mmCIF file of C-alpha atoms in Angstrom:
data_model
loop_
_atom_site.group_PDB
_atom_site.id
_atom_site.type_symbol
_atom_site.label_atom_id
_atom_site.label_comp_id
_atom_site.label_asym_id
_atom_site.label_seq_id
_atom_site.Cartn_x
_atom_site.Cartn_y
_atom_site.Cartn_z
ATOM 1 C CA GLN A 236 132.713 101.780 72.128
ATOM 2 C CA LEU A 237 135.019 100.293 74.649
ATOM 3 C CA GLN A 238 136.053 102.621 77.247
ATOM 4 C CA LEU A 239 137.823 103.109 80.546
ATOM 5 C CA VAL A 240 136.861 106.651 82.578
ATOM 6 C CA GLU A 241 138.549 107.644 85.691
ATOM 7 C CA SER A 242 136.833 109.818 88.195
ATOM 8 C CA GLY A 243 137.588 111.206 91.727
ATOM 9 C CA GLY A 244 140.868 113.203 91.193
ATOM 10 C CA GLY A 245 141.044 116.514 92.768
ATOM 11 C CA LEU A 246 143.249 118.783 94.950
ATOM 12 C CA VAL A 247 143.736 117.290 98.708
ATOM 13 C CA GLN A 248 146.070 118.462 101.363
ATOM 14 C CA PRO A 249 148.947 116.403 102.536
ATOM 15 C CA GLY A 250 147.891 113.771 104.825
ATOM 16 C CA GLY A 251 144.200 113.448 102.959
ATOM 17 C CA SER A 252 142.579 111.096 101.248
ATOM 18 C CA LEU A 253 140.811 110.407 97.865
ATOM 19 C CA ARG A 254 139.235 107.605 96.127
ATOM 20 C CA LEU A 255 139.478 107.028 92.638
ATOM 21 C CA SER A 256 137.070 105.180 90.373
ATOM 22 C CA CYS A 257 137.595 103.367 87.193
ATOM 23 C CA ALA A 258 134.282 102.645 85.331
ATOM 24 C CA ALA A 259 134.012 100.397 82.080
ATOM 25 C CA SER A 260 131.627 101.116 79.322
ATOM 26 C CA GLY A 261 131.110 98.959 76.426
ATOM 27 C CA PHE A 262 132.941 95.832 77.716
ATOM 28 C CA THR A 263 132.728 94.028 80.902
ATOM 29 C CA LEU A 264 135.764 94.227 83.334
ATOM 30 C CA ASP A 265 135.200 90.426 84.614
ATOM 31 C CA TYR A 266 138.062 89.008 82.547
ATOM 32 C CA TYR A 267 140.663 91.619 83.073
ATOM 33 C CA ALA A 268 143.235 92.475 85.515
ATOM 34 C CA ILE A 269 142.875 96.163 86.210
ATOM 35 C CA GLY A 270 146.008 98.281 86.817
ATOM 36 C CA TRP A 271 146.588 101.970 87.977
ATOM 37 C CA PHE A 272 149.200 103.873 86.582
ATOM 38 C CA ARG A 273 150.509 107.411 87.203
ATOM 39 C CA GLN A 274 152.355 109.980 85.464
ATOM 40 C CA ALA A 275 154.056 113.247 87.198
ATOM 41 C CA PRO A 276 155.024 116.104 84.955
ATOM 42 C CA GLY A 277 158.323 115.219 83.319
ATOM 43 C CA LYS A 278 158.499 111.947 84.424
ATOM 44 C CA GLU A 279 157.455 108.385 82.905
ATOM 45 C CA ARG A 280 154.215 106.757 83.556
ATOM 46 C CA GLU A 281 154.608 104.115 86.375
ATOM 47 C CA GLY A 282 152.699 101.456 87.865
ATOM 48 C CA VAL A 283 151.209 101.841 91.053
ATOM 49 C CA SER A 284 148.582 98.762 92.002
ATOM 50 C CA CYS A 285 147.092 96.054 90.004
ATOM 51 C CA ILE A 286 143.845 93.819 90.863
ATOM 52 C CA SER A 287 143.364 90.312 89.273
ATOM 53 C CA SER A 288 140.113 89.749 87.149
ATOM 54 C CA ARG A 289 138.372 88.110 90.351
ATOM 55 C CA GLY A 290 140.129 90.451 92.822
ATOM 56 C CA GLY A 291 141.878 87.593 94.551
ATOM 57 C CA THR A 292 145.393 89.023 94.137
ATOM 58 C CA THR A 293 146.671 92.515 94.606
ATOM 59 C CA ASN A 294 150.018 94.307 94.476
ATOM 60 C CA TYR A 295 151.270 97.697 94.903
ATOM 61 C CA ALA A 296 154.425 99.627 93.843
ATOM 62 C CA ASP A 297 156.727 99.912 97.066
ATOM 63 C CA PHE A 298 156.183 103.755 97.269
ATOM 64 C CA VAL A 299 152.327 103.232 98.099
ATOM 65 C CA LYS A 300 152.213 99.949 100.015
ATOM 66 C CA GLY A 301 150.504 100.683 103.229
ATOM 67 C CA ARG A 302 148.731 103.884 101.765
ATOM 68 C CA PHE A 303 146.805 102.776 98.984
ATOM 69 C CA THR A 304 144.240 99.990 98.484
ATOM 70 C CA ILE A 305 142.871 98.833 95.081
ATOM 71 C CA SER A 306 139.567 96.913 94.962
ATOM 72 C CA ARG A 307 136.778 96.193 92.439
ATOM 73 C CA ASP A 308 133.093 95.593 92.186
ATOM 74 C CA ASN A 309 132.413 93.608 88.815
ATOM 75 C CA ALA A 310 128.918 93.646 89.408
ATOM 76 C CA LYS A 311 129.177 97.576 88.995
ATOM 77 C CA ASN A 312 131.978 97.235 86.442
ATOM 78 C CA THR A 313 134.125 99.698 88.388
ATOM 79 C CA VAL A 314 137.562 99.299 90.003
ATOM 80 C CA TYR A 315 138.535 101.719 92.693
ATOM 81 C CA LEU A 316 141.911 103.017 94.219
ATOM 82 C CA GLN A 317 141.376 104.506 97.849
ATOM 83 C CA MET A 318 144.282 106.665 98.605
ATOM 84 C CA SER A 319 145.299 107.766 102.161
ATOM 85 C CA SER A 320 148.465 109.598 103.463
ATOM 86 C CA LEU A 321 148.615 111.472 100.605
ATOM 87 C CA LYS A 322 152.063 113.067 99.968
ATOM 88 C CA PRO A 323 153.046 115.862 97.553
ATOM 89 C CA GLU A 324 154.966 113.342 95.409
ATOM 90 C CA ASP A 325 151.888 111.681 94.935
ATOM 91 C CA THR A 326 150.573 114.492 92.686
ATOM 92 C CA ALA A 327 150.119 112.886 89.179
ATOM 93 C CA VAL A 328 147.607 112.165 86.547
ATOM 94 C CA TYR A 329 146.352 108.662 87.302
ATOM 95 C CA TYR A 330 145.210 106.446 84.761
ATOM 96 C CA CYS A 331 143.487 102.916 84.963
ATOM 97 C CA ALA A 332 144.486 100.051 82.194
ATOM 98 C CA ALA A 333 142.866 96.655 81.636
ATOM 99 C CA ALA A 334 144.691 93.776 80.709
ATOM 100 C CA THR A 335 143.656 90.238 79.407
ATOM 101 C CA VAL A 336 146.952 88.875 80.497
ATOM 102 C CA GLN A 337 147.312 89.120 84.308
ATOM 103 C CA SER A 338 150.912 89.076 84.724
ATOM 104 C CA MET A 339 151.269 92.338 82.278
ATOM 105 C CA CYS A 340 149.283 94.194 85.040
ATOM 106 C CA ARG A 341 151.111 92.407 87.880
ATOM 107 C CA MET A 342 154.448 93.495 86.363
ATOM 108 C CA PHE A 343 153.226 96.927 85.395
ATOM 109 C CA LEU A 344 154.055 96.457 81.968
ATOM 110 C CA ARG A 345 152.443 99.335 79.970
ATOM 111 C CA GLY A 346 152.928 97.904 76.630
ATOM 112 C CA GLY A 347 150.786 94.919 77.534
ATOM 113 C CA MET A 348 147.606 96.827 78.776
ATOM 114 C CA ASN A 349 144.900 96.589 76.213
ATOM 115 C CA TYR A 350 142.741 99.582 77.266
ATOM 116 C CA TRP A 351 143.578 102.756 79.039
ATOM 117 C CA GLY A 352 141.493 105.495 80.362
ATOM 118 C CA LYS A 353 142.218 109.377 79.754
ATOM 119 C CA GLY A 354 143.355 109.859 83.250
ATOM 120 C CA THR A 355 142.285 111.920 86.317
ATOM 121 C CA LEU A 356 144.398 114.436 88.099
ATOM 122 C CA VAL A 357 145.509 114.247 91.724
ATOM 123 C CA THR A 358 147.109 117.211 93.339
ATOM 124 C CA VAL A 359 148.253 117.060 96.605
ATOM 125 C CA SER A 360 149.303 120.444 97.973
ATOM 126 C CA SER A 361 148.866 122.877 100.946
#
């Protein structure tokens, strides 16, 4: 069964850090661009970051630039999202998704992503 599983979410104070992981089972991530998306209550799901299949290209939404870092370890079949300087407005369910077409990920086109995880909740609050 092809699955993406996110982990690492939780409650963190403003200014704190978290590292999210996205692990694949049933398939290898080597050939997929991986994106992180998030959805806050009452809002649409939005793109956060994307990394190309080899890891050579990354891109970020403006609202996380300089605070979040995406990386991947294909040997571990896992992609990471290091989040720092977290703000209350970062509170959301974070999803990872895999795309065979790199541009779908780079442009944060939800409809172009082939596989989705079920998400992990990040709450930023004092």
